[in-house]
Short mmCIF file of C-alpha atoms in Angstrom, two decimals:
data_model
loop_
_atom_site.label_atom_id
_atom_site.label_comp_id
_atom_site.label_asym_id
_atom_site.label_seq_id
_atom_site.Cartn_x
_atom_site.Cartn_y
_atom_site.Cartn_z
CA UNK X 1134 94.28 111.87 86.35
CA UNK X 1135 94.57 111.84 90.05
CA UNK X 1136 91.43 111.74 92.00
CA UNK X 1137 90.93 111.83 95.84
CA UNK X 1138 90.01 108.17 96.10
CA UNK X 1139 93.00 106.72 94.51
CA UNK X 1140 95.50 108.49 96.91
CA UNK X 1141 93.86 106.77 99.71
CA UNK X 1142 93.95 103.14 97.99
CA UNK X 1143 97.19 100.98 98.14
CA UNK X 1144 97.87 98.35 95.61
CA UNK X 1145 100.29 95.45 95.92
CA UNK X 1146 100.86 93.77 92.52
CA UNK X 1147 101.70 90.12 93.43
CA UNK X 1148 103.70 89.02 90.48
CA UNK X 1149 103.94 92.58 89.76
CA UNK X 1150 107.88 92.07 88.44
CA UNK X 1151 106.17 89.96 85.34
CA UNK X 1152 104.62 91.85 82.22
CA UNK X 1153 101.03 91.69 82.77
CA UNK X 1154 101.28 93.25 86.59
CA UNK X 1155 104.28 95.44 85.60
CA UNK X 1156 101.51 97.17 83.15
CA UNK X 1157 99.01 96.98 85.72
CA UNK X 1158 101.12 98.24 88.63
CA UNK X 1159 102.08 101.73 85.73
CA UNK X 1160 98.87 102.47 84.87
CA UNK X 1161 97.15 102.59 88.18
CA UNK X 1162 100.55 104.48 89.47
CA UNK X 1163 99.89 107.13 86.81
CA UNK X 1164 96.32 107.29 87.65
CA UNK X 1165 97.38 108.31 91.42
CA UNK X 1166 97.08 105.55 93.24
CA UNK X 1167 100.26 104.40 95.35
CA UNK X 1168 101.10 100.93 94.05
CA UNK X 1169 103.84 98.21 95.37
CA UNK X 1170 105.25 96.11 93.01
CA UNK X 1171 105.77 92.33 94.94
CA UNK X 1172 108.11 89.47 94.57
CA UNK X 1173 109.10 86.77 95.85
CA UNK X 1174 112.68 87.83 96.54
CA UNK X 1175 112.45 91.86 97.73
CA UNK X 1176 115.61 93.11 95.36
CA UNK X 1177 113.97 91.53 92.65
CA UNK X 1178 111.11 93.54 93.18
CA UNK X 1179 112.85 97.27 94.03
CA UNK X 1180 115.00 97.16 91.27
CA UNK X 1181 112.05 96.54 89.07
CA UNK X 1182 110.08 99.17 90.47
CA UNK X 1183 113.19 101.12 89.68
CA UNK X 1184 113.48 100.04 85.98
CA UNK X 1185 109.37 101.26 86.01
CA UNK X 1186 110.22 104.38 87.36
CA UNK X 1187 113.01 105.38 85.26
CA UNK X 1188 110.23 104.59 82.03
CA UNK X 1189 107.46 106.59 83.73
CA UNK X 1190 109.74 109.65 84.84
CA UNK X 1191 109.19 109.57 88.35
CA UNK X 1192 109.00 107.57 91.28
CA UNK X 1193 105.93 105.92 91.36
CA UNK X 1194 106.59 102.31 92.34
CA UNK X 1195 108.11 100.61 95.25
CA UNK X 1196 109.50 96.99 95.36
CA UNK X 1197 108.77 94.82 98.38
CA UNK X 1198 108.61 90.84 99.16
CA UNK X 1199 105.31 89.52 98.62
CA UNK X 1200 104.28 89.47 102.46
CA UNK X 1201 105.51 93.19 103.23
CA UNK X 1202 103.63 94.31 100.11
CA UNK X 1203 100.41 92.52 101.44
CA UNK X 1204 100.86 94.25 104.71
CA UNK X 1205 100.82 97.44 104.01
CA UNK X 1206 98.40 97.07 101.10
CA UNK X 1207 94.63 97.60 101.05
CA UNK X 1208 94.19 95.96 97.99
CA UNK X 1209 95.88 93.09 96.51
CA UNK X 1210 96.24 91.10 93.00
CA UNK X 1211 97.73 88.32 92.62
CA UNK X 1212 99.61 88.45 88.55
CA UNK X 1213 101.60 84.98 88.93
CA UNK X 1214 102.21 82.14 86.99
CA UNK X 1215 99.47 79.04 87.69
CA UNK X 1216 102.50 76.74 88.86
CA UNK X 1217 103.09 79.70 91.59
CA UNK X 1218 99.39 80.42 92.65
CA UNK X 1219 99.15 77.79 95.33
CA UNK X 1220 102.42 78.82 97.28
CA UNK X 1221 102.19 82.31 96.41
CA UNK X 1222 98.50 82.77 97.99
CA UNK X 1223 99.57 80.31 101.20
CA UNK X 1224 102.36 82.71 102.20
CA UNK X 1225 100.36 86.07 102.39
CA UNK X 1226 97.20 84.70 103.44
CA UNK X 1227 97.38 85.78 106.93
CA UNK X 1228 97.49 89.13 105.60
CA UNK X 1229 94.89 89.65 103.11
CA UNK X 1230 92.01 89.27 106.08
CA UNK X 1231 88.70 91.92 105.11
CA UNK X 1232 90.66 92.91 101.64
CA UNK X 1233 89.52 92.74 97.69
CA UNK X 1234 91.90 90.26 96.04
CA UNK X 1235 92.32 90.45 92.06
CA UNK X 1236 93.35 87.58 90.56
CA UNK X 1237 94.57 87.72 87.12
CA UNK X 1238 95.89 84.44 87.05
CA UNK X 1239 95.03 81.99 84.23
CA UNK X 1240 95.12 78.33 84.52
CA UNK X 1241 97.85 77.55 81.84
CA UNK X 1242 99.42 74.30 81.36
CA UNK X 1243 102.65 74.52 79.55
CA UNK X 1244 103.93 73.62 76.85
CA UNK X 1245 100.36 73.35 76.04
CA UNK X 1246 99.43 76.69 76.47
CA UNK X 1247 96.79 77.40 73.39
CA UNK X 1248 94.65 74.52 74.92
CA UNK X 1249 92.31 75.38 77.15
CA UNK X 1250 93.22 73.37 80.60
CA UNK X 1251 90.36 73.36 83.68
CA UNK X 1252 91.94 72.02 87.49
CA UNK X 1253 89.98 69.99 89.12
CA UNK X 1254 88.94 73.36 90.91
CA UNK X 1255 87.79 74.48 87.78
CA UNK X 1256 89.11 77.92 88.06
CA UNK X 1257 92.52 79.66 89.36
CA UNK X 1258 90.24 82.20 90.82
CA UNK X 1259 87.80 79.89 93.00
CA UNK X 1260 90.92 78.34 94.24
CA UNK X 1261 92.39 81.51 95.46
CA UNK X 1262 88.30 81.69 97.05
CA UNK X 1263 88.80 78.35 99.19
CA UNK X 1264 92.31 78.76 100.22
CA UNK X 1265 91.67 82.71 101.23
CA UNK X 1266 88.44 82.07 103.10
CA UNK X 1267 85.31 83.82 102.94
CA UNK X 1268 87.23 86.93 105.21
CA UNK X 1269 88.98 87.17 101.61
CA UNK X 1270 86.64 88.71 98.97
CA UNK X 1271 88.10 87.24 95.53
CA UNK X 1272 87.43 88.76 92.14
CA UNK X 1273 88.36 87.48 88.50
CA UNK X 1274 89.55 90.00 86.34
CA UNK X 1275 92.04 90.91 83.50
CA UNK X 1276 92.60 87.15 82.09
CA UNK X 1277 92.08 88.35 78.61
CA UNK X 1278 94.01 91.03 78.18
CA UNK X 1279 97.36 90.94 76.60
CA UNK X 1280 100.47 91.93 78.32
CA UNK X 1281 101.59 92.75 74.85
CA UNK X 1282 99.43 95.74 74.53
CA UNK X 1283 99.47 96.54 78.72
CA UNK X 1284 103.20 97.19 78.83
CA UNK X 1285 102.90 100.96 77.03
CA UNK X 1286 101.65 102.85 80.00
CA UNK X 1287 100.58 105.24 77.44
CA UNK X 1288 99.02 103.10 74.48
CA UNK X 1289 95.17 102.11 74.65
CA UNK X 1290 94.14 98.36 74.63
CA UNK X 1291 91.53 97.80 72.86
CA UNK X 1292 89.95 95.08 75.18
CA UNK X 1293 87.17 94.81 77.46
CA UNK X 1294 87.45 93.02 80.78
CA UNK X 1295 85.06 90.68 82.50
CA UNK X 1296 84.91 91.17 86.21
CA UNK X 1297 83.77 88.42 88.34
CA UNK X 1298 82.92 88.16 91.85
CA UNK X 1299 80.83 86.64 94.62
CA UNK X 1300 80.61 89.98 96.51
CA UNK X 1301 78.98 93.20 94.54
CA UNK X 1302 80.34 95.85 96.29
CA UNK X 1303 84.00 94.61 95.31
CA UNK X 1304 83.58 93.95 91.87
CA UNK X 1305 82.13 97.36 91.43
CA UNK X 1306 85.66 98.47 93.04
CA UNK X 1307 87.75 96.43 90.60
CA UNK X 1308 85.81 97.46 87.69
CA UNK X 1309 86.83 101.31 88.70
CA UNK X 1310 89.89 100.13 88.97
CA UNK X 1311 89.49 98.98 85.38
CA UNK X 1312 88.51 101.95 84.59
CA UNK X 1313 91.42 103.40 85.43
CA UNK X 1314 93.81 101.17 83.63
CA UNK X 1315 92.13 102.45 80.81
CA UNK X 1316 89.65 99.53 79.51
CA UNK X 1317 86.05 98.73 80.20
CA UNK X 1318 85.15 96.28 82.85
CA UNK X 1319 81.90 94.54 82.96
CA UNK X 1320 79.97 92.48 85.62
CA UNK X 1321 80.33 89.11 84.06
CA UNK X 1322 78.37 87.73 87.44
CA UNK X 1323 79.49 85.00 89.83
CA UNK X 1324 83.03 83.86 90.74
CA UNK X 1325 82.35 80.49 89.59
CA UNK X 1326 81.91 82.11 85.95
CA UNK X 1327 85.82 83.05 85.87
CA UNK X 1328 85.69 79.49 84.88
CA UNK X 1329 84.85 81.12 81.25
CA UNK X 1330 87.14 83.76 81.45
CA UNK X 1331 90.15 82.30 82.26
CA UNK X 1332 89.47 79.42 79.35
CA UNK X 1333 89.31 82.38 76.71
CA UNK X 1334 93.16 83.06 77.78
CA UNK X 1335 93.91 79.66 75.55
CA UNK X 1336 91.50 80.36 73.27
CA UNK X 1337 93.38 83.84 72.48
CA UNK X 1338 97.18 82.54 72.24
CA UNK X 1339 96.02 80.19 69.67
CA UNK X 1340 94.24 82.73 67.69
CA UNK X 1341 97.30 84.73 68.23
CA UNK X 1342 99.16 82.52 66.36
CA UNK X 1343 96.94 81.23 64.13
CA UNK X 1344 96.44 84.83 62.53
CA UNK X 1345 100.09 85.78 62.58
CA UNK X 1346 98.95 88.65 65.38
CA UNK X 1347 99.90 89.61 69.15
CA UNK X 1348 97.47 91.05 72.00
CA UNK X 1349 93.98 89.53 70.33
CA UNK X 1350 91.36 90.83 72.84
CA UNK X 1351 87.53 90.67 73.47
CA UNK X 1352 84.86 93.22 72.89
CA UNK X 1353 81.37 93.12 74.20
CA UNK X 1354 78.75 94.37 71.80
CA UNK X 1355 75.30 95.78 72.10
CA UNK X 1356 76.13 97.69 75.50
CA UNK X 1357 76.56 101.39 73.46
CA UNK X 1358 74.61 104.08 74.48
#
């Protein structure tokens, strides 16, 4: 479904070559937003978007370095591993000035990566916060949801998202653009409470193993109508 507030909205996908924002970058594309899949090195990225494109039946996607994506986006998320947060966020900084930031990233320590590990920051997401500035508003979301389940444009994931955020107004944005990913996003408050979301990304590989499964996911109860 294509709405008249998507087509106005540009996403850049940081990280957007890996699974998790290769799903994220297809769904919001099919949804009718125009979304720019970012890399560090620019072929990288186009001839991903390409591979995308040739899956979705269309052209959807563009590929662009990390800073050109930035540019020209309104909206950015930032899909990386943890060992590439710090650099990643330092090189488009300049750029992301007044804009939402997503980031998806989860504190990981490999090889370790079903134990829960906190930074000395305590979260990915409040470090992308203090290196951004308070020009930068940062949101928490997606941590929890398997890129095993995100990478069929077409197949629903059964897992609800929690959305956190120091500024309202922007994590009612991201939790549209939940919406139109296809899951349910919830106000889980505060930024500094992406401290439990990003922990439950641990907690979730080792269940994933432990049970012989792939793409475990949460649910939040009692919310029905």
């Amino acid at each position: 479904m294509v709405d008249n507030e998507s087509t106005l909205v540009t996403i850049a996908v940081l990280g957007g070559t890996g699974k998790e924002g290769s799903g994220l970058a297809m769904r919001w594309a099919l949804h009718g937003y125009r979304v720019i899949i970012g890399s560090r090195d620019a072929a990288k990225a186009t001839a991903r978007a390409a591979e995308l494109n040739a899956q979705l039946g269309g052209e959807y996607l563009t590929g662009m370095d990390n800073t050109t994506a930035a540019q020209q986006a309104n909206l950015v998320v930032v899909s990386v591993p943890y060992q590439a947060h710090h650099d990643t966020l330092m090189g488009v900084r300049e750029h992301l000035s007044g804009k939402i930031v997503i980031d998806v990233t989860v504190p990981l320590k490999p090889p370790q990566v079903r134990t829960v590990h906190v930074p000395d920051s305590k979260a990915a997401a409040l470090e992308a916060q203090a290196i951004l500035g308070a020009g930068v508003r940062v949101v928490s979301a997606f941590q929890n949801v398997s890129s095993e389940k995100m990478g069929d444009a077409q197949t629903e994931v059964q897992c609800d998202v929690l959305v956190t955020g120091d500024d309202e107004g922007a994590k009612d944005e991201v939790i549209k653009l939940v919406e139109a990913a296809g899951m349910r996003g919830f106000d889980a408050g505060p930024l500094v409470n992406s401290v439990a979301a990003e922990s439950l990304t641990p907690v979730l590989l080792y269940m994933n193993k432990r049970y012989g499964k792939k793409g475990l996911g949460i649910r939040i109860t009692g919310l029905e109508a």
